[in-house]
PDB file of C-alpha atoms in Angstrom:
ATOM      1  CA  GLY A 135      47.085  38.996  -7.258  1.00 77.00           C
ATOM      2  CA  GLU A 136      45.367  36.350  -5.368  1.00 84.00           C
ATOM      3  CA  ASN A 137      44.248  33.129  -7.246  1.00 91.00           C
ATOM      4  CA  VAL A 138      42.056  30.317  -6.027  1.00 95.00           C
ATOM      5  CA  GLU A 139      41.956  26.930  -7.278  1.00 97.00           C
ATOM      6  CA  GLN A 140      38.878  24.801  -6.176  1.00 98.00           C
ATOM      7  CA  HIS A 141      38.381  21.178  -7.094  1.00 97.00           C
ATOM      8  CA  PRO A 142      36.603  19.066  -8.298  1.00 98.00           C
ATOM      9  CA  SER A 143      34.251  21.375 -10.744  1.00 97.00           C
ATOM     10  CA  THR A 144      31.601  18.719 -10.159  1.00 97.00           C
ATOM     11  CA  LEU A 145      30.921  15.951  -7.339  1.00 98.00           C
ATOM     12  CA  SER A 146      28.162  13.510  -7.418  1.00 98.00           C
ATOM     13  CA  VAL A 147      27.071  11.481  -4.084  1.00 98.00           C
ATOM     14  CA  GLN A 148      24.736   9.176  -2.877  1.00 98.00           C
ATOM     15  CA  GLU A 149      22.779  10.415  -0.060  1.00 98.00           C
ATOM     16  CA  GLY A 150      23.886  10.007   3.387  1.00 97.00           C
ATOM     17  CA  ASP A 151      27.594   9.880   2.082  1.00 98.00           C
ATOM     18  CA  SER A 152      30.114  12.607   2.607  1.00 98.00           C
ATOM     19  CA  ALA A 153      31.284  15.075   0.229  1.00 98.00           C
ATOM     20  CA  VAL A 154      34.838  16.618   0.570  1.00 98.00           C
ATOM     21  CA  ILE A 155      35.428  19.961  -1.732  1.00 98.00           C
ATOM     22  CA  LYS A 156      39.332  21.186  -1.711  1.00 98.00           C
ATOM     23  CA  CYS A 157      40.889  24.551  -2.859  1.00 98.00           C
ATOM     24  CA  THR A 158      44.406  26.042  -2.804  1.00 98.00           C
ATOM     25  CA  TYR A 159      45.135  29.744  -2.338  1.00 96.00           C
ATOM     26  CA  SER A 160      48.497  31.626  -3.403  1.00 94.00           C
ATOM     27  CA  ASP A 161      48.636  34.667  -1.520  1.00 90.00           C
ATOM     28  CA  SER A 162      50.308  34.047   1.840  1.00 89.00           C
ATOM     29  CA  ALA A 163      48.874  37.340   3.477  1.00 87.00           C
ATOM     30  CA  SER A 164      45.371  36.068   2.906  1.00 90.00           C
ATOM     31  CA  ASN A 165      43.427  35.735   6.432  1.00 88.00           C
ATOM     32  CA  TYR A 166      39.800  34.983   5.889  1.00 91.00           C
ATOM     33  CA  PHE A 167      38.720  31.961   4.199  1.00 95.00           C
ATOM     34  CA  PRO A 168      34.763  31.752   3.608  1.00 95.00           C
ATOM     35  CA  TRP A 169      32.677  29.254   1.617  1.00 97.00           C
ATOM     36  CA  TYR A 170      29.179  29.806  -0.051  1.00 97.00           C
ATOM     37  CA  LYS A 171      26.321  28.202  -1.274  1.00 98.00           C
ATOM     38  CA  GLN A 172      24.564  29.262  -4.354  1.00 97.00           C
ATOM     39  CA  GLU A 173      21.291  27.617  -5.168  1.00 96.00           C
ATOM     40  CA  LEU A 174      20.091  28.066  -8.698  1.00 93.00           C
ATOM     41  CA  GLY A 175      19.010  31.310  -9.560  1.00 92.00           C
ATOM     42  CA  LYS A 176      19.933  32.471  -5.869  1.00 95.00           C
ATOM     43  CA  ARG A 177      22.453  34.713  -4.666  1.00 96.00           C
ATOM     44  CA  PRO A 178      25.530  32.966  -2.622  1.00 96.00           C
ATOM     45  CA  GLN A 179      25.226  32.610   0.954  1.00 96.00           C
ATOM     46  CA  LEU A 180      27.691  31.946   3.398  1.00 95.00           C
ATOM     47  CA  ILE A 181      27.686  28.565   5.155  1.00 97.00           C
ATOM     48  CA  ILE A 182      30.697  28.581   6.942  1.00 96.00           C
ATOM     49  CA  ASP A 183      34.088  30.332   7.245  1.00 94.00           C
ATOM     50  CA  ILE A 184      37.594  29.971   8.968  1.00 94.00           C
ATOM     51  CA  ARG A 185      40.365  32.609   9.895  1.00 89.00           C
ATOM     52  CA  SER A 186      44.089  32.046   9.575  1.00 85.00           C
ATOM     53  CA  ASN A 187      44.538  31.506  13.319  1.00 84.00           C
ATOM     54  CA  VAL A 188      42.377  28.475  13.324  1.00 84.00           C
ATOM     55  CA  GLY A 189      42.843  25.234  11.676  1.00 91.00           C
ATOM     56  CA  GLU A 190      39.405  23.646  11.691  1.00 95.00           C
ATOM     57  CA  LYS A 191      35.748  24.811  12.470  1.00 95.00           C
ATOM     58  CA  LYS A 192      32.823  22.628  12.306  1.00 96.00           C
ATOM     59  CA  ASP A 193      28.736  23.341  12.234  1.00 95.00           C
ATOM     60  CA  GLN A 194      26.714  20.692  12.671  1.00 96.00           C
ATOM     61  CA  ARG A 195      27.266  18.502   9.195  1.00 97.00           C
ATOM     62  CA  ILE A 196      29.484  21.153   7.700  1.00 98.00           C
ATOM     63  CA  ALA A 197      33.529  21.576   8.816  1.00 98.00           C
ATOM     64  CA  VAL A 198      36.186  23.242   7.358  1.00 98.00           C
ATOM     65  CA  THR A 199      40.140  22.586   7.699  1.00 97.00           C
ATOM     66  CA  LEU A 200      42.699  24.835   6.895  1.00 96.00           C
ATOM     67  CA  ASN A 201      46.511  24.195   6.169  1.00 95.00           C
ATOM     68  CA  LYS A 202      48.311  27.597   6.087  1.00 92.00           C
ATOM     69  CA  THR A 203      51.329  26.304   5.580  1.00 93.00           C
ATOM     70  CA  ALA A 204      50.353  24.325   2.282  1.00 95.00           C
ATOM     71  CA  LYS A 205      48.029  26.901   1.770  1.00 95.00           C
ATOM     72  CA  HIS A 206      45.065  25.115   1.243  1.00 95.00           C
ATOM     73  CA  PHE A 207      41.495  24.474   2.776  1.00 97.00           C
ATOM     74  CA  SER A 208      38.429  22.173   2.408  1.00 98.00           C
ATOM     75  CA  LEU A 209      34.892  21.888   3.059  1.00 98.00           C
ATOM     76  CA  HIS A 210      33.499  18.702   4.452  1.00 98.00           C
ATOM     77  CA  ILE A 211      30.021  17.515   4.399  1.00 98.00           C
ATOM     78  CA  THR A 212      28.813  14.585   6.264  1.00 98.00           C
ATOM     79  CA  GLU A 213      25.388  12.791   5.981  1.00 98.00           C
ATOM     80  CA  THR A 214      24.660  14.743   2.747  1.00 98.00           C
ATOM     81  CA  GLN A 215      20.876  15.141   1.739  1.00 97.00           C
ATOM     82  CA  PRO A 216      19.284  16.223  -1.258  1.00 96.00           C
ATOM     83  CA  GLU A 217      19.154  19.804  -0.266  1.00 96.00           C
ATOM     84  CA  ASP A 218      22.782  20.068   0.003  1.00 98.00           C
ATOM     85  CA  SER A 219      23.000  19.806  -3.980  1.00 98.00           C
ATOM     86  CA  ALA A 220      24.102  23.514  -5.091  1.00 97.00           C
ATOM     87  CA  VAL A 221      27.529  25.231  -6.350  1.00 97.00           C
ATOM     88  CA  TYR A 222      29.689  25.712  -3.700  1.00 98.00           C
ATOM     89  CA  PHE A 223      32.220  28.422  -3.817  1.00 97.00           C
ATOM     90  CA  CYS A 224      35.481  28.670  -1.793  1.00 97.00           C
ATOM     91  CA  ALA A 225      37.242  31.980  -1.218  1.00 95.00           C
ATOM     92  CA  ALA A 226      39.978  34.024   0.098  1.00 93.00           C
ATOM     93  CA  THR A 227      40.677  37.578   1.143  1.00 85.00           C
ATOM     94  CA  THR A 228      42.862  40.131  -0.262  1.00 70.00           C
ATOM     95  CA  ALA A 229      43.425  43.774   0.111  1.00 64.00           C
ATOM     96  CA  GLY A 230      39.807  45.687   1.155  1.00 62.00           C
ATOM     97  CA  ASN A 231      38.489  42.416   2.138  1.00 68.00           C
ATOM     98  CA  MET A 232      38.303  41.953  -2.061  1.00 78.00           C
ATOM     99  CA  LEU A 233      36.991  37.936  -2.198  1.00 85.00           C
ATOM    100  CA  THR A 234      38.630  35.798  -4.438  1.00 90.00           C
ATOM    101  CA  PHE A 235      36.451  32.956  -5.681  1.00 93.00           C
ATOM    102  CA  GLY A 236      37.511  29.391  -6.569  1.00 96.00           C
ATOM    103  CA  GLY A 237      35.848  28.126  -9.641  1.00 95.00           C
ATOM    104  CA  GLY A 238      32.969  26.458  -8.041  1.00 96.00           C
ATOM    105  CA  THR A 239      31.879  22.990  -7.255  1.00 97.00           C
ATOM    106  CA  ARG A 240      28.719  21.787  -8.769  1.00 97.00           C
ATOM    107  CA  LEU A 241      27.086  19.077  -5.931  1.00 98.00           C
ATOM    108  CA  MET A 242      24.523  16.663  -6.794  1.00 98.00           C
ATOM    109  CA  VAL A 243      23.396  14.496  -3.980  1.00 98.00           C
ATOM    110  CA  LYS A 244      21.383  11.778  -5.631  1.00 96.00           C
ATOM    111  CA  PRO A 245      18.063  10.179  -3.330  1.00 92.00           C
TER     112      PRO A 245
ATOM    113  CA  ASP B 131      13.821  43.763   5.892  1.00 61.00           C
ATOM    114  CA  THR B 132      17.499  44.449   6.254  1.00 62.00           C
ATOM    115  CA  ALA B 133      19.236  43.342   3.664  1.00 92.00           C
ATOM    116  CA  VAL B 134      21.153  44.257   0.451  1.00 96.00           C
ATOM    117  CA  SER B 135      18.771  45.041  -2.254  1.00 96.00           C
ATOM    118  CA  GLN B 136      19.440  45.684  -5.791  1.00 96.00           C
ATOM    119  CA  THR B 137      17.675  46.796  -8.972  1.00 96.00           C
ATOM    120  CA  PRO B 138      16.804  46.160 -11.497  1.00 97.00           C
ATOM    121  CA  LYS B 139      16.629  42.266 -11.295  1.00 96.00           C
ATOM    122  CA  TYR B 140      16.560  41.765 -15.166  1.00 97.00           C
ATOM    123  CA  LEU B 141      17.907  44.102 -17.488  1.00 98.00           C
ATOM    124  CA  VAL B 142      17.934  43.843 -21.435  1.00 98.00           C
ATOM    125  CA  THR B 143      19.670  46.578 -23.639  1.00 98.00           C
ATOM    126  CA  GLN B 144      21.145  46.994 -26.592  1.00 97.00           C
ATOM    127  CA  MET B 145      25.116  47.200 -27.606  1.00 98.00           C
ATOM    128  CA  GLY B 146      26.390  50.418 -27.181  1.00 98.00           C
ATOM    129  CA  ASN B 147      23.904  51.888 -24.290  1.00 98.00           C
ATOM    130  CA  ASP B 148      24.826  53.212 -21.292  1.00 98.00           C
ATOM    131  CA  LYS B 149      23.195  51.807 -17.966  1.00 98.00           C
ATOM    132  CA  SER B 150      23.108  52.001 -14.300  1.00 98.00           C
ATOM    133  CA  ILE B 151      22.382  48.996 -11.377  1.00 98.00           C
ATOM    134  CA  LYS B 152      21.713  50.389  -8.268  1.00 97.00           C
ATOM    135  CA  CYS B 153      22.478  48.858  -4.783  1.00 97.00           C
ATOM    136  CA  GLU B 154      21.733  49.842  -1.555  1.00 97.00           C
ATOM    137  CA  GLN B 155      22.355  48.135   1.995  1.00 96.00           C
ATOM    138  CA  ASN B 156      20.540  48.737   5.443  1.00 95.00           C
ATOM    139  CA  LEU B 157      22.874  46.849   7.333  1.00 92.00           C
ATOM    140  CA  GLY B 158      25.008  49.598   8.546  1.00 90.00           C
ATOM    141  CA  HIS B 159      28.138  48.056   6.655  1.00 89.00           C
ATOM    142  CA  ASP B 160      31.251  49.707   6.147  1.00 85.00           C
ATOM    143  CA  THR B 161      32.445  48.136   2.879  1.00 88.00           C
ATOM    144  CA  MET B 162      30.322  47.505  -0.362  1.00 92.00           C
ATOM    145  CA  TYR B 163      31.176  45.499  -3.394  1.00 92.00           C
ATOM    146  CA  TRP B 164      30.574  44.427  -6.775  1.00 95.00           C
ATOM    147  CA  TYR B 165      30.845  41.136  -8.362  1.00 95.00           C
ATOM    148  CA  LYS B 166      30.347  39.967 -11.423  1.00 96.00           C
ATOM    149  CA  GLN B 167      29.385  35.983 -12.514  1.00 96.00           C
ATOM    150  CA  ASP B 168      29.597  34.806 -16.177  1.00 93.00           C
ATOM    151  CA  SER B 169      27.585  32.398 -17.887  1.00 89.00           C
ATOM    152  CA  LYS B 170      30.070  29.454 -16.494  1.00 87.00           C
ATOM    153  CA  LYS B 171      29.102  30.549 -13.355  1.00 88.00           C
ATOM    154  CA  PHE B 172      32.949  32.135 -12.240  1.00 92.00           C
ATOM    155  CA  LEU B 173      32.525  34.930  -9.834  1.00 93.00           C
ATOM    156  CA  LYS B 174      35.040  37.729  -9.859  1.00 92.00           C
ATOM    157  CA  ILE B 175      35.602  40.959  -8.015  1.00 90.00           C
ATOM    158  CA  MET B 176      35.160  44.138  -9.722  1.00 93.00           C
ATOM    159  CA  PHE B 177      35.192  46.895  -7.164  1.00 89.00           C
ATOM    160  CA  SER B 178      35.550  47.102  -3.296  1.00 88.00           C
ATOM    161  CA  TYR B 179      34.670  50.510  -1.740  1.00 89.00           C
ATOM    162  CA  ASN B 180      34.128  51.845   1.811  1.00 82.00           C
ATOM    163  CA  ASN B 181      34.027  55.823   2.338  1.00 70.00           C
ATOM    164  CA  LYS B 182      37.712  56.050   2.323  1.00 71.00           C
ATOM    165  CA  GLU B 183      38.980  53.628  -0.399  1.00 81.00           C
ATOM    166  CA  LEU B 184      37.947  52.604  -3.575  1.00 84.00           C
ATOM    167  CA  ILE B 185      39.983  49.318  -5.047  1.00 80.00           C
ATOM    168  CA  ILE B 186      39.522  48.442  -8.473  1.00 79.00           C
ATOM    169  CA  ASN B 187      40.198  45.003 -10.151  1.00 82.00           C
ATOM    170  CA  GLU B 188      42.855  45.895 -12.754  1.00 78.00           C
ATOM    171  CA  THR B 189      41.016  43.267 -15.455  1.00 87.00           C
ATOM    172  CA  VAL B 190      37.832  45.630 -15.277  1.00 92.00           C
ATOM    173  CA  PRO B 191      37.413  47.549 -18.086  1.00 93.00           C
ATOM    174  CA  ASN B 192      37.249  51.558 -17.485  1.00 93.00           C
ATOM    175  CA  ARG B 193      33.764  51.589 -18.973  1.00 97.00           C
ATOM    176  CA  PHE B 194      32.629  49.993 -15.620  1.00 96.00           C
ATOM    177  CA  SER B 195      32.421  52.636 -12.733  1.00 94.00           C
ATOM    178  CA  PRO B 196      31.068  52.776  -9.266  1.00 93.00           C
ATOM    179  CA  LYS B 197      29.084  55.494  -7.992  1.00 91.00           C
ATOM    180  CA  SER B 198      28.545  55.853  -4.128  1.00 89.00           C
ATOM    181  CA  PRO B 199      26.350  58.733  -3.216  1.00 88.00           C
ATOM    182  CA  ASP B 200      26.483  57.815   0.531  1.00 88.00           C
ATOM    183  CA  LYS B 201      27.682  54.949   2.614  1.00 87.00           C
ATOM    184  CA  ALA B 202      24.749  52.652   2.506  1.00 92.00           C
ATOM    185  CA  HIS B 203      24.355  53.038  -1.648  1.00 94.00           C
ATOM    186  CA  LEU B 204      27.040  51.792  -4.472  1.00 94.00           C
ATOM    187  CA  ASN B 205      25.793  52.033  -8.027  1.00 96.00           C
ATOM    188  CA  LEU B 206      27.304  50.342 -10.767  1.00 97.00           C
ATOM    189  CA  HIS B 207      27.363  52.587 -13.988  1.00 97.00           C
ATOM    190  CA  ILE B 208      28.412  50.980 -17.459  1.00 97.00           C
ATOM    191  CA  ASN B 209      29.424  52.591 -20.550  1.00 97.00           C
ATOM    192  CA  SER B 210      29.194  51.404 -24.151  1.00 98.00           C
ATOM    193  CA  LEU B 211      27.871  48.194 -23.309  1.00 98.00           C
ATOM    194  CA  GLU B 212      29.105  45.237 -25.123  1.00 97.00           C
ATOM    195  CA  LEU B 213      27.830  41.528 -25.910  1.00 97.00           C
ATOM    196  CA  GLY B 214      30.576  40.269 -23.413  1.00 95.00           C
ATOM    197  CA  ASP B 215      29.065  42.210 -20.404  1.00 97.00           C
ATOM    198  CA  SER B 216      26.073  39.709 -20.663  1.00 97.00           C
ATOM    199  CA  ALA B 217      26.411  38.398 -16.883  1.00 97.00           C
ATOM    200  CA  VAL B 218      24.809  38.616 -13.508  1.00 97.00           C
ATOM    201  CA  TYR B 219      26.090  41.516 -11.189  1.00 98.00           C
ATOM    202  CA  PHE B 220      25.950  41.139  -7.633  1.00 97.00           C
ATOM    203  CA  CYS B 221      26.007  43.881  -5.060  1.00 97.00           C
ATOM    204  CA  ALA B 222      27.644  42.864  -1.698  1.00 95.00           C
ATOM    205  CA  SER B 223      28.429  44.615   1.764  1.00 93.00           C
ATOM    206  CA  SER B 224      30.301  43.490   4.876  1.00 89.00           C
ATOM    207  CA  PRO B 225      30.931  44.928   8.040  1.00 84.00           C
ATOM    208  CA  ARG B 226      34.225  44.932  10.299  1.00 70.00           C
ATOM    209  CA  ASP B 227      34.279  43.401  13.470  1.00 63.00           C
ATOM    210  CA  ARG B 228      37.174  44.892  15.494  1.00 57.00           C
ATOM    211  CA  GLY B 229      39.182  45.563  12.261  1.00 62.00           C
ATOM    212  CA  LEU B 230      38.775  42.222  10.700  1.00 68.00           C
ATOM    213  CA  TYR B 231      36.853  41.444   7.624  1.00 69.00           C
ATOM    214  CA  THR B 232      33.628  39.241   7.838  1.00 76.00           C
ATOM    215  CA  GLU B 233      30.752  37.959   6.159  1.00 85.00           C
ATOM    216  CA  ALA B 234      29.864  39.464   3.107  1.00 89.00           C
ATOM    217  CA  PHE B 235      26.212  39.726   2.124  1.00 93.00           C
ATOM    218  CA  PHE B 236      24.804  39.486  -1.268  1.00 96.00           C
ATOM    219  CA  GLY B 237      22.125  41.264  -3.181  1.00 97.00           C
ATOM    220  CA  GLN B 238      19.775  39.222  -5.134  1.00 96.00           C
ATOM    221  CA  GLY B 239      21.704  39.851  -8.692  1.00 97.00           C
ATOM    222  CA  THR B 240      20.909  41.556 -11.528  1.00 98.00           C
ATOM    223  CA  ARG B 241      20.600  39.530 -14.643  1.00 97.00           C
ATOM    224  CA  LEU B 242      22.141  41.948 -17.376  1.00 98.00           C
ATOM    225  CA  THR B 243      21.662  41.123 -21.162  1.00 98.00           C
ATOM    226  CA  VAL B 244      23.473  42.585 -23.759  1.00 98.00           C
ATOM    227  CA  VAL B 245      21.585  42.210 -27.454  1.00 97.00           C
TER     228      VAL B 245
END
């Protein structure tokens, strides 16, 4: 089955700095890669996603890049703000749109 | 409100009991799921279900079973609860767009505590 590795597990940045979270996946058939943000005690919510036919996607301060050959994808957050503090999960799809999640990254943005 | 809703939000029960968690979505989505989030925050797929196909994560014990009375509901039944079943369980649903899978929308979660 699919295996998704995510790094780092914790990330602390100063407000205004950039944050980068990286993921690798094992199943070359995976074709959909969403990123979810989960605040404490809340449900995971999609922040950005990318399909395998696209190399990069951007939405305001958030961008995702995908390297299909190397089977890795990354989340980039620029100009971080304290409200960006949360746990971020990458994921990759397998059969039946079953999302296999990475282990999560706890992002802390210090004011 | 259009949403994925699950009940109860909290569930405390004794080892050996059988319990159910209900999930409903009124988004008209084709596919529903159950995920388990353990104390270390790892999110793991348990089941994927649409009206034609049930896909089971092979690591899920057969004490867990999904039951879907209709397209909008996917309930989770757990038999003979064990301490290790304590976790937050999330229901989710997603549509298909021209045959492609898209965003999964999550319910608010059910915190199950087995004592």
